[in-house]
Short mmCIF file of C-alpha atoms in Angstrom, two decimals:
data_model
loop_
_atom_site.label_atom_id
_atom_site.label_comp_id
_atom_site.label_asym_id
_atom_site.label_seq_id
_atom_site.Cartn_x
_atom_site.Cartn_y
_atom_site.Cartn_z
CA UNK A 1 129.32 -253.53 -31.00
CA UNK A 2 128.77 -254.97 -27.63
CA UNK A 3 131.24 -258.33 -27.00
CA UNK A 4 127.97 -260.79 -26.10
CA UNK A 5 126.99 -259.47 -29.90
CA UNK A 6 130.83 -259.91 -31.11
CA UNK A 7 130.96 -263.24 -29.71
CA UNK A 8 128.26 -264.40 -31.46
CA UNK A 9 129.35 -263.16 -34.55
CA UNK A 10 132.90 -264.81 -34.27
CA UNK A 11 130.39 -268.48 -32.79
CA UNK A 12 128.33 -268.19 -36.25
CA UNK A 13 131.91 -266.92 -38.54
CA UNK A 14 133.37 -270.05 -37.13
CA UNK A 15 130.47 -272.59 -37.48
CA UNK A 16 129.80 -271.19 -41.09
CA UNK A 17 133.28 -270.93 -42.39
CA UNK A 18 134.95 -274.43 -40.93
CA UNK A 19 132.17 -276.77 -41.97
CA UNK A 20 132.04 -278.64 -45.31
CA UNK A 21 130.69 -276.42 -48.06
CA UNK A 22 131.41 -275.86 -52.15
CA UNK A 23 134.14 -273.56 -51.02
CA UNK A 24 135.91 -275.74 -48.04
CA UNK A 25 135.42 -278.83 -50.44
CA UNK A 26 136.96 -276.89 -53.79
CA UNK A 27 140.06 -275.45 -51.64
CA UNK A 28 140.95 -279.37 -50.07
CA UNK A 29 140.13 -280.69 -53.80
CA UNK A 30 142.25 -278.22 -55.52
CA UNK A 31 144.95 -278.89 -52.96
CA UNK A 32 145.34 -282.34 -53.58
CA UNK A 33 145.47 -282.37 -56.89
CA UNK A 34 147.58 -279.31 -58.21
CA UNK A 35 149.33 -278.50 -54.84
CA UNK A 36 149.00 -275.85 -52.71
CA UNK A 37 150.35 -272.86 -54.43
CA UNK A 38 147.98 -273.11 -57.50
CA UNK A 39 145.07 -273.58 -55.01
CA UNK A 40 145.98 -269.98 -53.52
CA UNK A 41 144.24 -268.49 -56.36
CA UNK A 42 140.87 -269.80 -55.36
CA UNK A 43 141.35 -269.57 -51.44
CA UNK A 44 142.30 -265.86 -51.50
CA UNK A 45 139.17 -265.32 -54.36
CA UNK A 46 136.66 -266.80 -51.61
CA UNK A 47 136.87 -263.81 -49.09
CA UNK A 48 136.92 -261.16 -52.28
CA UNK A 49 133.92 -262.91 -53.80
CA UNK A 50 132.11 -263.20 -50.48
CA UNK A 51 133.08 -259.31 -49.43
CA UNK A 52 131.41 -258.04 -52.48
CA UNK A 53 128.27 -260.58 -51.73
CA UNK A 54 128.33 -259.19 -48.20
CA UNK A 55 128.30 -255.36 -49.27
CA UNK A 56 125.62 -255.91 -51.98
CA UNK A 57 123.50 -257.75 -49.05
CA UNK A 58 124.16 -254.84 -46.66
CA UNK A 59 123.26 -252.84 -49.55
CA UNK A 60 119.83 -254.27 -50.43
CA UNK A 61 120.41 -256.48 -52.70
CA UNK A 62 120.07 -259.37 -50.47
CA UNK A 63 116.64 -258.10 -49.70
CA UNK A 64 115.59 -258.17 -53.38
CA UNK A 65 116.67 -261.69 -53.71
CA UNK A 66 114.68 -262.80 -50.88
CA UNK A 67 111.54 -260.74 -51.92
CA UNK A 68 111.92 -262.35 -55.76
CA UNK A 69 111.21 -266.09 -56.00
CA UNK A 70 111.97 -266.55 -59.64
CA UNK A 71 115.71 -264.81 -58.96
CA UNK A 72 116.17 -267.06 -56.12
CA UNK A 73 115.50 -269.74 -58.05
CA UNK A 74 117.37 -268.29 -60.60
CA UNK A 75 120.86 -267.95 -58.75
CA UNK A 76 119.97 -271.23 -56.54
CA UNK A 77 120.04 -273.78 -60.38
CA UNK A 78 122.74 -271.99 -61.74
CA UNK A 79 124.59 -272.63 -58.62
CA UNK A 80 123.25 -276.72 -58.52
CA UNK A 81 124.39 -277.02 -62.04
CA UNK A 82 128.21 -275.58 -61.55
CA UNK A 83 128.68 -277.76 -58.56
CA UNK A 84 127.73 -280.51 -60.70
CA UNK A 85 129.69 -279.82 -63.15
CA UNK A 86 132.49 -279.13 -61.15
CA UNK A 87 131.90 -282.59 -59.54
CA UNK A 88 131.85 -284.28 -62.38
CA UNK A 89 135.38 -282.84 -63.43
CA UNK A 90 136.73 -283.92 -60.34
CA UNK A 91 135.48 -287.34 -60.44
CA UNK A 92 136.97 -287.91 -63.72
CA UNK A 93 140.77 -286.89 -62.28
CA UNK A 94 142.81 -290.04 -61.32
CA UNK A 95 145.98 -288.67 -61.09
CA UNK A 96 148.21 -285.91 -60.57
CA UNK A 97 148.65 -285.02 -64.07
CA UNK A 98 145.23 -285.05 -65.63
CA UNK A 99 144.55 -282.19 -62.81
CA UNK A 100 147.49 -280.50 -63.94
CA UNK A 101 145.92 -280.70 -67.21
CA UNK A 102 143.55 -278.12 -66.50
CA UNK A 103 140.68 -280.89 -65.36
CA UNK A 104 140.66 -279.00 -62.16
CA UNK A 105 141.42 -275.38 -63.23
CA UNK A 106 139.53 -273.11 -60.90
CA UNK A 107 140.84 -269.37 -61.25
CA UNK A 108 140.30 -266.28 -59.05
CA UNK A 109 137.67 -264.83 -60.75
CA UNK A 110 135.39 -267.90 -60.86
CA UNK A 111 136.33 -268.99 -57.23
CA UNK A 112 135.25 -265.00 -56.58
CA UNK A 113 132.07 -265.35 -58.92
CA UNK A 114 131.27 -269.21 -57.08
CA UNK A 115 130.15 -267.11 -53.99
CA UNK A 116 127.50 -265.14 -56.03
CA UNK A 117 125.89 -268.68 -56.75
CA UNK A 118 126.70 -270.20 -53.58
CA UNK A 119 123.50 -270.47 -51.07
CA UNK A 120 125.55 -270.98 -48.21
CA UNK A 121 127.69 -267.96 -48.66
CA UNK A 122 124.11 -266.53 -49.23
CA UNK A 123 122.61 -267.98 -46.46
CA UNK A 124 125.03 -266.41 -44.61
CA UNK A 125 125.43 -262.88 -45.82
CA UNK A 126 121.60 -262.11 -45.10
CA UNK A 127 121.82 -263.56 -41.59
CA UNK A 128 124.68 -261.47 -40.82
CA UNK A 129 123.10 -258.43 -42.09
CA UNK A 130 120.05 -258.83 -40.51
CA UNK A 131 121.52 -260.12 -37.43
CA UNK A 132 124.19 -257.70 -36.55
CA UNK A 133 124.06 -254.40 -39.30
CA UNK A 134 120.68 -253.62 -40.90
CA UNK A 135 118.21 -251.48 -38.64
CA UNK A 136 121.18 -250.00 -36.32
CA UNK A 137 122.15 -246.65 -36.13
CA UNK A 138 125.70 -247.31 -36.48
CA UNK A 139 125.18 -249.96 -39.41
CA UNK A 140 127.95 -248.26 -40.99
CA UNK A 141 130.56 -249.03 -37.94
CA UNK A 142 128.86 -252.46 -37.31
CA UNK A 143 129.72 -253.11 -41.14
CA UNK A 144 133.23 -251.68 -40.95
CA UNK A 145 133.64 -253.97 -37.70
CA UNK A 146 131.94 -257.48 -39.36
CA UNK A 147 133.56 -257.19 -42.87
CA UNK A 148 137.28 -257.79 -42.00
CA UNK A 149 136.10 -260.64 -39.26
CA UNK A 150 134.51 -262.64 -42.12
CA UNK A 151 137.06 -261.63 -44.59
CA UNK A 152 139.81 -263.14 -42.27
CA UNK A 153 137.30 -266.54 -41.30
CA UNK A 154 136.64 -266.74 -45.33
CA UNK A 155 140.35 -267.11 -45.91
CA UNK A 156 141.50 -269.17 -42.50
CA UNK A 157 139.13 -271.69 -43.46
CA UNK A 158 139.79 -271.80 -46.86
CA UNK A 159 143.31 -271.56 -46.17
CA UNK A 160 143.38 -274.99 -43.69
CA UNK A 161 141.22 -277.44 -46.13
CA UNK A 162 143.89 -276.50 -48.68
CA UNK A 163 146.93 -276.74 -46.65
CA UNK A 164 145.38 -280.45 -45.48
CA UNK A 165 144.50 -281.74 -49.47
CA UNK A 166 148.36 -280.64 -49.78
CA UNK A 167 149.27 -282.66 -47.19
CA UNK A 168 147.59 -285.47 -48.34
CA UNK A 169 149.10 -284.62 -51.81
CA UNK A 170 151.97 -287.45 -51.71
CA UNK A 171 149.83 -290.23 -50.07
CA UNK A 172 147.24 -289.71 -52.68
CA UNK A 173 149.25 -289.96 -55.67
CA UNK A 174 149.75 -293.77 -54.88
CA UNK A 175 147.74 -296.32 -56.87
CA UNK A 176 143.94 -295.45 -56.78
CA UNK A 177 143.72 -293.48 -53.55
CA UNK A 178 143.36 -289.83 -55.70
CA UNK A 179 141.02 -291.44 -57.89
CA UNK A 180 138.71 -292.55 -54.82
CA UNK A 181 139.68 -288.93 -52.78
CA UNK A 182 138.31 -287.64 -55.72
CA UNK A 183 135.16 -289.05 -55.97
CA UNK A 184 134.64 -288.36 -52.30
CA UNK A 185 134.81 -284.82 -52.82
CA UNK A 186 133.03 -285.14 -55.62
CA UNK A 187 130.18 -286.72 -53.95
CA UNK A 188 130.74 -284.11 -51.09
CA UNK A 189 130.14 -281.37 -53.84
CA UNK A 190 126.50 -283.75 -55.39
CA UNK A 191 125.63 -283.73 -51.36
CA UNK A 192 125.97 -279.60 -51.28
CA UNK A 193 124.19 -279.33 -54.46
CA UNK A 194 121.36 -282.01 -53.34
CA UNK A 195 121.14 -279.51 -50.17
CA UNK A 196 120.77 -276.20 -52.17
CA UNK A 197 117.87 -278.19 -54.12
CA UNK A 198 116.13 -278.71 -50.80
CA UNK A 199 117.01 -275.59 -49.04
#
C-alpha cells in the first residue's frame, strides 16, 4: 500500500475511532461507574466485534446491506432501540453501587455484537473497504495490512475513554455529580441514536 494511501487510512482510523460514538461513550460510562477493570471486557470486545464486521464487509456482506433497504433499516432500529435502552439504564444509575448492581452490565459478547448494530462502525467498515481493499489486485495484502491498524485504533480509543471515566471514578462518586455524568452520557448515547435515525 503506498504511504499517501496509508496515511490516509491512519487520518480516517483516527478521526473515526477518537470521536464520540456508542462505543467511546459505553467504554467512559462503564469506566466510571464499575471501574476500569470490569470495563476491559467491553473495550477489548469492540475491536473483535468490529474485525468480524470488517471481514464480513470485505467479504460482501457489506454490499448486501447497502443494496437491501428493508435490512438496513432492519439493523439501523434495532441498533436505535439498544442505545436507548442502554441510555435509559444509565440514566437511572446514581451511584457506584446500583452500577455494580448489574444496572450497567455490558459483557464481551454484547459489546462484540453492539458493532453489528452500530452504523458508525458500519459506516466505517464499507468506506474502508471500498476505499482502500475492494477492486485491488492485492485486496488480500491491503486487508492483511488495514485489519490490525483498525484493530489496534478500535482498542486505543476504547482503551483512553475508559481509562478517563476511571479517572473521574472518585470525583464522581461525590453527592450528585455520577448521577448528572450519567445522564450526560446518557443523553450522548439519545444524540447517537437521534443521528442513526437521520443518517
Amino acid at each position: 500500500m503506498p504511504l499517501v494511501e496509508f496515511t490516509a487510512l491512519l487520518a480516517l482510523a483516527t478521526a473515526m475511532s477518537f470521536s464520540p460514538g456508542p462505543n467511546t461513550t459505553l467504554s467512559t460510562a462503564l469506566a466510571a461507574n464499575r471501574g476500569l477493570r470490569p470495563a476491559m471486557r467491553f473495550v477489548c470486545a469492540v475491536p473483535v466485534g468490529w474485525s468480524a464486521l470488517l471481514l464480513l464487509c470485505a467479504g460482501g456482506v457489506g454490499a448486501v446491506v447497502v443494496a437491501v433497504p428493508a435490512l438496513r433499516w432492519g439493523i439501523k432500529a434495532v441498533g436505535i432501540g439498544y442505545l436507548l435502552w442502554l441510555a435509559w439504564k444509565l440514566s437511572q444509575s446514581a451511584s457506584l453501587g446500583e452500577a455494580d448492581a448489574a444496572r450497567m452490565n455490558v459483557g464481551f459478547w454484547q459489546g462484540a455484537a453492539l458493532q453489528f448494530i452500530n452504523i458508525k462502525a458500519w459506516l466505517l467498515a464499507l468506506t474502508i473497504v471500498a476505499g482502500w481493499v475492494t477492486g485491488r489486485s492485492d485486496s488480500l495484502q491491503r486487508l492483511a495490512v488495514v485489519l490490525p491498524v483498525m484493530v489496534f485504533f478500535a482498542f486505543t480509543s476504547n482503551f483512553t475513554y475508559a481509562a478517563t471515566g476511571a479517572l473521574l471514578r472518585h470525583w464522581l462518586a461525590q453527592g450528585t455529580r455520577l448521577l448528572w455524568f450519567n445522564r450526560t452520557m446518557a443523553l450522548v448515547l439519545v444524540a447517537t441514536a437521534a443521528w442513526m435515525a437521520l443518517s
